[in-house]
Amino acid sequence: MPNILLSVKNAKKTYKGDVTALAGVNLEIHNNEIIAILGSSGAGKSTLIKSILGLVKLDTGKIFFKNNALLGKNFSRLRSSISTIYQNFNLVSRSSVLSNILHGKVSKVSSWRILFNIWPKADQYKAVSLLEEVGLKGMNYNKRVENLSGGQQQRIGIARALIVSPEIILADEPVSSLDPETAKEILKLLKDTAKKNKISILCSLHQVEFAKLFADRVVGMSNGKIIFDKSSKKLFKSDLNKIYK
Ligand code: ADP
């Protein structure tokens, strides 16, 4: 069994208004593993992902990254190995393809470089080479991203996530703004890139068929709890009936 990269232990979160989003979640993500989270709207998928990213503070429970608590003075050091891609791509629409990819490194370079848009040469070369990695070889990298299709924009979003050489990528519904064909292409790209670069992925998805194609493991959530956690090859209708009522 590969090593545990990230673990969530007894995570609980109740929002103001007494809405329980996480009711004691335990999850282990191994190296080089792709996990899809399924569940109806309101099941707690986003809250789980946001809590790992440090965007939601848990009431109780802890998150460990490579056996270190993802907390306090360790947080930014460990967080820098965790990348994310977004449902709505989160690109700066009036900026160029290259700038958007380089922005993945914002927390790792001095602020004057960002202000004047002057990036280290090595990062610029890497950003250009990532264009090829995400299937956009030959694209004019000075082009504004607002002129690209949704699929192309999410490819840039993936390149931006890859520029920090992450060990894990988290994604909350990364293909829900795309048409089904493009969504499938993007998930295939994400899977192939993750396997090639030995990156783990935790990703919430709407479509069960995509989860089966994309993930090694599928986690089903309902009412803030994990209802099943199993190989995507062994996912049956009876499992899905427990989370989609
Ligand atoms: P999912 O991603 O599975 O749709 P969420 O994690 O977004 O689920 O939401 C879980 C529950 O927490 C839902 O009942 C939702 O309404 C509630 N919730 C999520 N975010 C907030 C918030 N910022 N404030 C209050 N309630 C929230």
PDB file of C-alpha atoms and ligand atoms in Angstrom:
ATOM      1  CA  MET A   1       0.000   0.000   0.000  1.00  0.00           C
ATOM      2  CA  PRO A   2       1.475   3.420  -0.917  1.00  0.00           C
ATOM      3  CA  ASN A   3       2.183   5.972   1.792  1.00  0.00           C
ATOM      4  CA  ILE A   4      -0.482   8.229   3.221  1.00  0.00           C
ATOM      5  CA  LEU A   5      -0.005  11.723   1.828  1.00  0.00           C
ATOM      6  CA  LEU A   6      -2.899  13.539   3.448  1.00  0.00           C
ATOM      7  CA  SER A   7      -5.285  12.513   6.188  1.00  0.00           C
ATOM      8  CA  VAL A   8      -8.396  14.100   7.592  1.00  0.00           C
ATOM      9  CA  LYS A   9      -9.196  12.996  11.116  1.00  0.00           C
ATOM     10  CA  ASN A  10     -12.615  13.390  12.687  1.00  0.00           C
ATOM     11  CA  ALA A  11     -13.355  16.663  10.885  1.00  0.00           C
ATOM     12  CA  LYS A  12     -16.428  18.472  12.179  1.00  0.00           C
ATOM     13  CA  LYS A  13     -17.840  21.758  10.961  1.00  0.00           C
ATOM     14  CA  THR A  14     -21.113  23.441  11.807  1.00  0.00           C
ATOM     15  CA  TYR A  15     -21.781  26.779  10.138  1.00  0.00           C
ATOM     16  CA  LYS A  16     -23.626  29.661  11.754  1.00  0.00           C
ATOM     17  CA  GLY A  17     -27.319  28.900  11.725  1.00  0.00           C
ATOM     18  CA  ASP A  18     -26.586  25.403  13.006  1.00  0.00           C
ATOM     19  CA  VAL A  19     -25.960  23.765   9.629  1.00  0.00           C
ATOM     20  CA  THR A  20     -23.730  20.729  10.060  1.00  0.00           C
ATOM     21  CA  ALA A  21     -21.540  20.441   6.965  1.00  0.00           C
ATOM     22  CA  LEU A  22     -19.041  17.889   8.292  1.00  0.00           C
ATOM     23  CA  ALA A  23     -20.150  15.454  10.968  1.00  0.00           C
ATOM     24  CA  GLY A  24     -16.913  13.614  11.757  1.00  0.00           C
ATOM     25  CA  VAL A  25     -15.123  12.904   8.485  1.00  0.00           C
ATOM     26  CA  ASN A  26     -12.110  10.574   8.284  1.00  0.00           C
ATOM     27  CA  LEU A  27     -10.261  10.239   5.002  1.00  0.00           C
ATOM     28  CA  GLU A  28      -6.805   9.067   3.927  1.00  0.00           C
ATOM     29  CA  ILE A  29      -5.345   9.999   0.585  1.00  0.00           C
ATOM     30  CA  HIS A  30      -2.333   7.997  -0.570  1.00  0.00           C
ATOM     31  CA  ASN A  31       0.514   9.005  -2.828  1.00  0.00           C
ATOM     32  CA  ASN A  32      -0.305   8.902  -6.489  1.00  0.00           C
ATOM     33  CA  GLU A  33      -4.000   8.282  -5.907  1.00  0.00           C
ATOM     34  CA  ILE A  34      -7.018   9.895  -7.560  1.00  0.00           C
ATOM     35  CA  ILE A  35     -10.121  10.199  -5.397  1.00  0.00           C
ATOM     36  CA  ALA A  36     -13.507  11.492  -6.522  1.00  0.00           C
ATOM     37  CA  ILE A  37     -16.058  12.685  -3.970  1.00  0.00           C
ATOM     38  CA  LEU A  38     -19.690  12.178  -4.908  1.00  0.00           C
ATOM     39  CA  GLY A  39     -22.797  13.386  -3.124  1.00  0.00           C
ATOM     40  CA  SER A  40     -25.882  15.540  -3.528  1.00  0.00           C
ATOM     41  CA  SER A  41     -25.726  19.270  -3.202  1.00  0.00           C
ATOM     42  CA  GLY A  42     -25.221  20.172   0.462  1.00  0.00           C
ATOM     43  CA  ALA A  43     -23.512  16.851   1.323  1.00  0.00           C
ATOM     44  CA  GLY A  44     -20.368  18.628   2.558  1.00  0.00           C
ATOM     45  CA  LYS A  45     -18.002  18.079  -0.390  1.00  0.00           C
ATOM     46  CA  SER A  46     -16.953  21.732  -0.761  1.00  0.00           C
ATOM     47  CA  THR A  47     -16.540  22.197   2.964  1.00  0.00           C
ATOM     48  CA  LEU A  48     -14.229  19.191   3.103  1.00  0.00           C
ATOM     49  CA  ILE A  49     -12.071  20.529   0.259  1.00  0.00           C
ATOM     50  CA  LYS A  50     -12.085  24.077   1.658  1.00  0.00           C
ATOM     51  CA  SER A  51     -11.042  22.858   5.090  1.00  0.00           C
ATOM     52  CA  ILE A  52      -7.967  21.155   3.607  1.00  0.00           C
ATOM     53  CA  LEU A  53      -7.100  24.358   1.758  1.00  0.00           C
ATOM     54  CA  GLY A  54      -7.401  26.322   5.000  1.00  0.00           C
ATOM     55  CA  LEU A  55     -10.395  28.314   3.711  1.00  0.00           C
ATOM     56  CA  VAL A  56     -12.773  26.886   6.295  1.00  0.00           C
ATOM     57  CA  LYS A  57     -11.767  26.444   9.937  1.00  0.00           C
ATOM     58  CA  LEU A  58     -12.848  23.123  11.412  1.00  0.00           C
ATOM     59  CA  ASP A  59     -14.637  23.125  14.780  1.00  0.00           C
ATOM     60  CA  THR A  60     -12.814  19.949  15.757  1.00  0.00           C
ATOM     61  CA  GLY A  61     -10.588  17.462  14.003  1.00  0.00           C
ATOM     62  CA  LYS A  62      -7.246  17.789  12.283  1.00  0.00           C
ATOM     63  CA  ILE A  63      -5.716  17.526   8.858  1.00  0.00           C
ATOM     64  CA  PHE A  64      -2.261  16.032   8.394  1.00  0.00           C
ATOM     65  CA  PHE A  65      -0.021  16.385   5.361  1.00  0.00           C
ATOM     66  CA  LYS A  66       2.837  13.898   5.322  1.00  0.00           C
ATOM     67  CA  ASN A  67       2.324  13.318   9.050  1.00  0.00           C
ATOM     68  CA  ASN A  68       2.483  17.020   9.950  1.00  0.00           C
ATOM     69  CA  ALA A  69      -0.600  18.872  11.146  1.00  0.00           C
ATOM     70  CA  LEU A  70      -1.649  21.356   8.479  1.00  0.00           C
ATOM     71  CA  LEU A  71      -1.745  24.146  11.039  1.00  0.00           C
ATOM     72  CA  GLY A  72       0.060  27.119  12.543  1.00  0.00           C
ATOM     73  CA  LYS A  73       3.627  27.776  11.454  1.00  0.00           C
ATOM     74  CA  ASN A  74       3.729  24.608   9.330  1.00  0.00           C
ATOM     75  CA  PHE A  75       0.692  25.630   7.319  1.00  0.00           C
ATOM     76  CA  SER A  76       2.203  27.767   4.552  1.00  0.00           C
ATOM     77  CA  ARG A  77       5.202  25.455   4.050  1.00  0.00           C
ATOM     78  CA  LEU A  78       2.975  22.388   3.670  1.00  0.00           C
ATOM     79  CA  ARG A  79       0.237  24.242   1.788  1.00  0.00           C
ATOM     80  CA  SER A  80       2.764  25.117  -0.923  1.00  0.00           C
ATOM     81  CA  SER A  81       2.735  21.451  -2.058  1.00  0.00           C
ATOM     82  CA  ILE A  82      -1.052  21.572  -2.451  1.00  0.00           C
ATOM     83  CA  SER A  83      -2.474  23.080  -5.634  1.00  0.00           C
ATOM     84  CA  THR A  84      -6.010  23.707  -6.672  1.00  0.00           C
ATOM     85  CA  ILE A  85      -8.080  24.114  -9.785  1.00  0.00           C
ATOM     86  CA  TYR A  86     -11.448  25.826  -9.840  1.00  0.00           C
ATOM     87  CA  GLN A  87     -14.909  25.319 -11.251  1.00  0.00           C
ATOM     88  CA  ASN A  88     -14.871  28.733 -12.936  1.00  0.00           C
ATOM     89  CA  PHE A  89     -11.165  28.544 -13.762  1.00  0.00           C
ATOM     90  CA  ASN A  90     -10.354  31.661 -11.624  1.00  0.00           C
ATOM     91  CA  LEU A  91      -8.109  33.123 -14.306  1.00  0.00           C
ATOM     92  CA  VAL A  92      -7.392  36.830 -14.668  1.00  0.00           C
ATOM     93  CA  SER A  93      -9.361  37.285 -17.871  1.00  0.00           C
ATOM     94  CA  ARG A  94      -7.504  40.363 -19.173  1.00  0.00           C
ATOM     95  CA  SER A  95      -4.080  38.845 -18.477  1.00  0.00           C
ATOM     96  CA  SER A  96      -2.120  36.684 -20.856  1.00  0.00           C
ATOM     97  CA  VAL A  97      -1.904  32.915 -20.939  1.00  0.00           C
ATOM     98  CA  LEU A  98       1.686  33.092 -19.660  1.00  0.00           C
ATOM     99  CA  SER A  99       0.894  35.488 -16.781  1.00  0.00           C
ATOM    100  CA  ASN A 100      -1.966  33.310 -15.658  1.00  0.00           C
ATOM    101  CA  ILE A 101       0.206  30.205 -15.524  1.00  0.00           C
ATOM    102  CA  LEU A 102       2.957  32.106 -13.693  1.00  0.00           C
ATOM    103  CA  HIS A 103       0.427  33.349 -11.166  1.00  0.00           C
ATOM    104  CA  GLY A 104       0.433  29.842  -9.696  1.00  0.00           C
ATOM    105  CA  LYS A 105       3.747  30.914  -8.150  1.00  0.00           C
ATOM    106  CA  VAL A 106       2.455  34.135  -6.629  1.00  0.00           C
ATOM    107  CA  SER A 107       3.146  33.059  -3.062  1.00  0.00           C
ATOM    108  CA  LYS A 108       6.687  31.957  -3.922  1.00  0.00           C
ATOM    109  CA  VAL A 109       8.173  35.073  -5.547  1.00  0.00           C
ATOM    110  CA  SER A 110       8.793  38.622  -4.312  1.00  0.00           C
ATOM    111  CA  SER A 111       5.917  41.043  -4.603  1.00  0.00           C
ATOM    112  CA  TRP A 112       7.872  43.402  -6.910  1.00  0.00           C
ATOM    113  CA  ARG A 113       8.045  40.646  -9.523  1.00  0.00           C
ATOM    114  CA  ILE A 114       4.266  40.372  -9.476  1.00  0.00           C
ATOM    115  CA  LEU A 115       3.833  44.144  -9.531  1.00  0.00           C
ATOM    116  CA  PHE A 116       6.033  44.569 -12.597  1.00  0.00           C
ATOM    117  CA  ASN A 117       5.162  41.185 -14.106  1.00  0.00           C
ATOM    118  CA  ILE A 118       8.840  40.205 -14.212  1.00  0.00           C
ATOM    119  CA  TRP A 119       9.204  36.512 -13.504  1.00  0.00           C
ATOM    120  CA  PRO A 120      12.374  34.423 -13.094  1.00  0.00           C
ATOM    121  CA  LYS A 121      13.506  33.018 -16.453  1.00  0.00           C
ATOM    122  CA  ALA A 122      13.289  29.427 -15.176  1.00  0.00           C
ATOM    123  CA  ASP A 123       9.633  29.947 -14.261  1.00  0.00           C
ATOM    124  CA  GLN A 124       8.914  31.459 -17.669  1.00  0.00           C
ATOM    125  CA  TYR A 125      10.466  28.440 -19.421  1.00  0.00           C
ATOM    126  CA  LYS A 126       8.522  26.107 -17.190  1.00  0.00           C
ATOM    127  CA  ALA A 127       5.256  27.954 -17.902  1.00  0.00           C
ATOM    128  CA  VAL A 128       5.829  27.629 -21.640  1.00  0.00           C
ATOM    129  CA  SER A 129       6.686  23.942 -21.333  1.00  0.00           C
ATOM    130  CA  LEU A 130       3.507  23.385 -19.309  1.00  0.00           C
ATOM    131  CA  LEU A 131       1.476  24.628 -22.267  1.00  0.00           C
ATOM    132  CA  GLU A 132       2.639  21.530 -24.110  1.00  0.00           C
ATOM    133  CA  GLU A 133       1.908  19.331 -21.092  1.00  0.00           C
ATOM    134  CA  VAL A 134      -1.727  20.519 -21.028  1.00  0.00           C
ATOM    135  CA  GLY A 135      -2.197  20.043 -24.774  1.00  0.00           C
ATOM    136  CA  LEU A 136      -1.807  23.683 -25.850  1.00  0.00           C
ATOM    137  CA  LYS A 137       1.550  23.375 -27.606  1.00  0.00           C
ATOM    138  CA  GLY A 138       2.110  26.244 -30.003  1.00  0.00           C
ATOM    139  CA  MET A 139      -0.534  28.495 -28.429  1.00  0.00           C
ATOM    140  CA  ASN A 140       0.362  32.189 -28.451  1.00  0.00           C
ATOM    141  CA  TYR A 141       1.162  32.697 -24.787  1.00  0.00           C
ATOM    142  CA  ASN A 142       0.673  36.454 -25.037  1.00  0.00           C
ATOM    143  CA  LYS A 143      -2.987  35.958 -25.857  1.00  0.00           C
ATOM    144  CA  ARG A 144      -5.499  37.158 -23.261  1.00  0.00           C
ATOM    145  CA  VAL A 145      -7.259  34.228 -21.629  1.00  0.00           C
ATOM    146  CA  GLU A 146     -10.676  35.872 -22.109  1.00  0.00           C
ATOM    147  CA  ASN A 147     -10.344  34.956 -25.792  1.00  0.00           C
ATOM    148  CA  LEU A 148     -10.036  31.228 -25.089  1.00  0.00           C
ATOM    149  CA  SER A 149     -12.711  28.540 -24.906  1.00  0.00           C
ATOM    150  CA  GLY A 150     -13.789  27.107 -21.538  1.00  0.00           C
ATOM    151  CA  GLY A 151     -11.800  23.926 -22.148  1.00  0.00           C
ATOM    152  CA  GLN A 152      -8.679  25.906 -23.058  1.00  0.00           C
ATOM    153  CA  GLN A 153      -9.123  28.069 -19.954  1.00  0.00           C
ATOM    154  CA  GLN A 154      -9.306  25.033 -17.712  1.00  0.00           C
ATOM    155  CA  ARG A 155      -6.157  23.678 -19.398  1.00  0.00           C
ATOM    156  CA  ILE A 156      -4.465  26.949 -18.362  1.00  0.00           C
ATOM    157  CA  GLY A 157      -5.928  26.446 -14.874  1.00  0.00           C
ATOM    158  CA  ILE A 158      -4.278  23.018 -14.760  1.00  0.00           C
ATOM    159  CA  ALA A 159      -0.947  24.438 -15.988  1.00  0.00           C
ATOM    160  CA  ARG A 160      -1.164  27.091 -13.253  1.00  0.00           C
ATOM    161  CA  ALA A 161      -1.720  24.340 -10.679  1.00  0.00           C
ATOM    162  CA  LEU A 162       1.242  22.343 -12.024  1.00  0.00           C
ATOM    163  CA  ILE A 163       3.790  25.170 -12.003  1.00  0.00           C
ATOM    164  CA  VAL A 164       4.457  24.728  -8.278  1.00  0.00           C
ATOM    165  CA  SER A 165       5.165  20.984  -8.779  1.00  0.00           C
ATOM    166  CA  PRO A 166       2.420  20.032  -6.307  1.00  0.00           C
ATOM    167  CA  GLU A 167       2.113  16.698  -4.541  1.00  0.00           C
ATOM    168  CA  ILE A 168      -1.667  16.927  -4.522  1.00  0.00           C
ATOM    169  CA  ILE A 169      -4.306  18.871  -6.450  1.00  0.00           C
ATOM    170  CA  LEU A 170      -7.686  19.616  -4.890  1.00  0.00           C
ATOM    171  CA  ALA A 171     -10.599  20.509  -7.109  1.00  0.00           C
ATOM    172  CA  ASP A 172     -14.203  21.340  -6.318  1.00  0.00           C
ATOM    173  CA  GLU A 173     -16.289  20.439  -9.374  1.00  0.00           C
ATOM    174  CA  PRO A 174     -13.556  21.321 -11.891  1.00  0.00           C
ATOM    175  CA  VAL A 175     -15.570  20.421 -14.983  1.00  0.00           C
ATOM    176  CA  SER A 176     -19.069  21.544 -14.112  1.00  0.00           C
ATOM    177  CA  SER A 177     -18.855  24.669 -16.299  1.00  0.00           C
ATOM    178  CA  LEU A 178     -17.865  22.614 -19.344  1.00  0.00           C
ATOM    179  CA  ASP A 179     -19.887  20.654 -21.893  1.00  0.00           C
ATOM    180  CA  PRO A 180     -19.749  16.845 -21.361  1.00  0.00           C
ATOM    181  CA  GLU A 181     -17.243  16.150 -24.167  1.00  0.00           C
ATOM    182  CA  THR A 182     -14.841  18.877 -23.012  1.00  0.00           C
ATOM    183  CA  ALA A 183     -15.355  17.815 -19.395  1.00  0.00           C
ATOM    184  CA  LYS A 184     -14.251  14.284 -20.280  1.00  0.00           C
ATOM    185  CA  GLU A 185     -11.171  15.582 -22.116  1.00  0.00           C
ATOM    186  CA  ILE A 186     -10.186  17.768 -19.165  1.00  0.00           C
ATOM    187  CA  LEU A 187     -10.590  14.917 -16.673  1.00  0.00           C
ATOM    188  CA  LYS A 188      -8.508  12.658 -18.910  1.00  0.00           C
ATOM    189  CA  LEU A 189      -5.810  15.321 -19.073  1.00  0.00           C
ATOM    190  CA  LEU A 190      -5.907  15.730 -15.305  1.00  0.00           C
ATOM    191  CA  LYS A 191      -5.667  11.983 -14.769  1.00  0.00           C
ATOM    192  CA  ASP A 192      -2.834  11.442 -17.291  1.00  0.00           C
ATOM    193  CA  THR A 193      -0.868  14.402 -15.896  1.00  0.00           C
ATOM    194  CA  ALA A 194      -1.369  13.257 -12.311  1.00  0.00           C
ATOM    195  CA  LYS A 195      -0.224   9.711 -13.063  1.00  0.00           C
ATOM    196  CA  LYS A 196       2.776  10.910 -15.089  1.00  0.00           C
ATOM    197  CA  ASN A 197       3.934  13.357 -12.408  1.00  0.00           C
ATOM    198  CA  LYS A 198       2.913  11.186  -9.422  1.00  0.00           C
ATOM    199  CA  ILE A 199       0.436  13.727  -8.104  1.00  0.00           C
ATOM    200  CA  SER A 200      -2.591  12.766  -5.994  1.00  0.00           C
ATOM    201  CA  ILE A 201      -5.986  14.320  -6.686  1.00  0.00           C
ATOM    202  CA  LEU A 202      -9.031  14.896  -4.504  1.00  0.00           C
ATOM    203  CA  CYS A 203     -11.882  16.163  -6.587  1.00  0.00           C
ATOM    204  CA  SER A 204     -15.624  16.528  -6.181  1.00  0.00           C
ATOM    205  CA  LEU A 205     -17.699  15.582  -9.212  1.00  0.00           C
ATOM    206  CA  HIS A 206     -21.342  15.719 -10.178  1.00  0.00           C
ATOM    207  CA  GLN A 207     -21.357  12.935 -12.721  1.00  0.00           C
ATOM    208  CA  VAL A 208     -20.996   9.354 -11.509  1.00  0.00           C
ATOM    209  CA  GLU A 209     -19.818   8.128 -14.919  1.00  0.00           C
ATOM    210  CA  PHE A 210     -16.954  10.641 -14.855  1.00  0.00           C
ATOM    211  CA  ALA A 211     -15.955   9.512 -11.361  1.00  0.00           C
ATOM    212  CA  LYS A 212     -15.784   5.897 -12.576  1.00  0.00           C
ATOM    213  CA  LEU A 213     -13.597   6.844 -15.549  1.00  0.00           C
ATOM    214  CA  PHE A 214     -11.362   9.255 -13.684  1.00  0.00           C
ATOM    215  CA  ALA A 215     -10.861   8.041 -10.134  1.00  0.00           C
ATOM    216  CA  ASP A 216      -9.076   5.144  -8.468  1.00  0.00           C
ATOM    217  CA  ARG A 217     -11.286   5.527  -5.409  1.00  0.00           C
ATOM    218  CA  VAL A 218     -14.720   7.010  -4.907  1.00  0.00           C
ATOM    219  CA  VAL A 219     -15.939   8.523  -1.661  1.00  0.00           C
ATOM    220  CA  GLY A 220     -19.679   9.025  -1.238  1.00  0.00           C
ATOM    221  CA  MET A 221     -20.919  11.719   1.132  1.00  0.00           C
ATOM    222  CA  SER A 222     -24.315  12.530   2.561  1.00  0.00           C
ATOM    223  CA  ASN A 223     -25.255  14.900   5.398  1.00  0.00           C
ATOM    224  CA  GLY A 224     -21.633  15.624   6.267  1.00  0.00           C
ATOM    225  CA  LYS A 225     -20.639  11.969   6.578  1.00  0.00           C
ATOM    226  CA  ILE A 226     -18.723   9.528   4.431  1.00  0.00           C
ATOM    227  CA  ILE A 227     -21.191   6.817   3.476  1.00  0.00           C
ATOM    228  CA  PHE A 228     -18.834   4.699   1.361  1.00  0.00           C
ATOM    229  CA  ASP A 229     -15.178   4.787   0.393  1.00  0.00           C
ATOM    230  CA  LYS A 230     -14.203   2.192  -2.192  1.00  0.00           C
ATOM    231  CA  SER A 231     -12.476   1.360  -5.447  1.00  0.00           C
ATOM    232  CA  SER A 232     -14.187   3.012  -8.428  1.00  0.00           C
ATOM    233  CA  LYS A 233     -14.279  -0.441 -10.055  1.00  0.00           C
ATOM    234  CA  LYS A 234     -16.537  -1.690  -7.275  1.00  0.00           C
ATOM    235  CA  LEU A 235     -19.036   1.134  -7.275  1.00  0.00           C
ATOM    236  CA  PHE A 236     -22.576  -0.220  -7.570  1.00  0.00           C
ATOM    237  CA  LYS A 237     -26.036   1.251  -7.875  1.00  0.00           C
ATOM    238  CA  SER A 238     -26.732   0.169  -4.291  1.00  0.00           C
ATOM    239  CA  ASP A 239     -23.893   2.469  -3.132  1.00  0.00           C
ATOM    240  CA  LEU A 240     -25.257   5.379  -5.116  1.00  0.00           C
ATOM    241  CA  ASN A 241     -28.760   4.821  -3.734  1.00  0.00           C
ATOM    242  CA  LYS A 242     -27.356   5.558  -0.290  1.00  0.00           C
ATOM    243  CA  ILE A 243     -26.149   9.048  -1.263  1.00  0.00           C
ATOM    244  CA  TYR A 244     -28.630  10.154  -3.910  1.00  0.00           C
ATOM    245  CA  LYS A 245     -32.110   9.857  -2.429  1.00  0.00           C
TER     246      LYS A 245
HETATM  247  P1  ADP B   1     -21.585  20.415  -1.226  1.00  0.00           P
HETATM  248  O1  ADP B   1     -20.271  20.905  -1.706  1.00  0.00           O
HETATM  249  O2  ADP B   1     -21.649  18.917  -1.095  1.00  0.00           O
HETATM  250  O3  ADP B   1     -22.744  20.954  -2.017  1.00  0.00           O
HETATM  251  P2  ADP B   1     -21.224  22.206   1.023  1.00  0.00           P
HETATM  252  O4  ADP B   1     -19.997  21.842   1.750  1.00  0.00           O
HETATM  253  O5  ADP B   1     -21.164  23.387   0.104  1.00  0.00           O
HETATM  254  O6  ADP B   1     -21.802  20.916   0.275  1.00  0.00           O
HETATM  255  O7  ADP B   1     -22.371  22.509   2.083  1.00  0.00           O
HETATM  256  C1  ADP B   1     -22.672  21.644   3.186  1.00  0.00           C
HETATM  257  C2  ADP B   1     -23.753  22.320   4.010  1.00  0.00           C
HETATM  258  O8  ADP B   1     -23.207  23.501   4.608  1.00  0.00           O
HETATM  259  C3  ADP B   1     -24.969  22.784   3.219  1.00  0.00           C
HETATM  260  O9  ADP B   1     -26.114  22.606   4.016  1.00  0.00           O
HETATM  261  C4  ADP B   1     -24.691  24.241   2.960  1.00  0.00           C
HETATM  262  O10 ADP B   1     -25.892  24.967   2.805  1.00  0.00           O
HETATM  263  C5  ADP B   1     -23.955  24.639   4.214  1.00  0.00           C
HETATM  264  N1  ADP B   1     -22.990  25.738   3.998  1.00  0.00           N
HETATM  265  C6  ADP B   1     -21.934  25.715   3.146  1.00  0.00           C
HETATM  266  N2  ADP B   1     -21.249  26.864   3.223  1.00  0.00           N
HETATM  267  C7  ADP B   1     -21.875  27.631   4.174  1.00  0.00           C
HETATM  268  C8  ADP B   1     -21.622  28.918   4.720  1.00  0.00           C
HETATM  269  N3  ADP B   1     -20.592  29.665   4.320  1.00  0.00           N
HETATM  270  N4  ADP B   1     -22.468  29.375   5.672  1.00  0.00           N
HETATM  271  C9  ADP B   1     -23.518  28.620   6.089  1.00  0.00           C
HETATM  272  N5  ADP B   1     -23.790  27.398   5.625  1.00  0.00           N
HETATM  273  C10 ADP B   1     -22.990  26.891   4.669  1.00  0.00           C
END
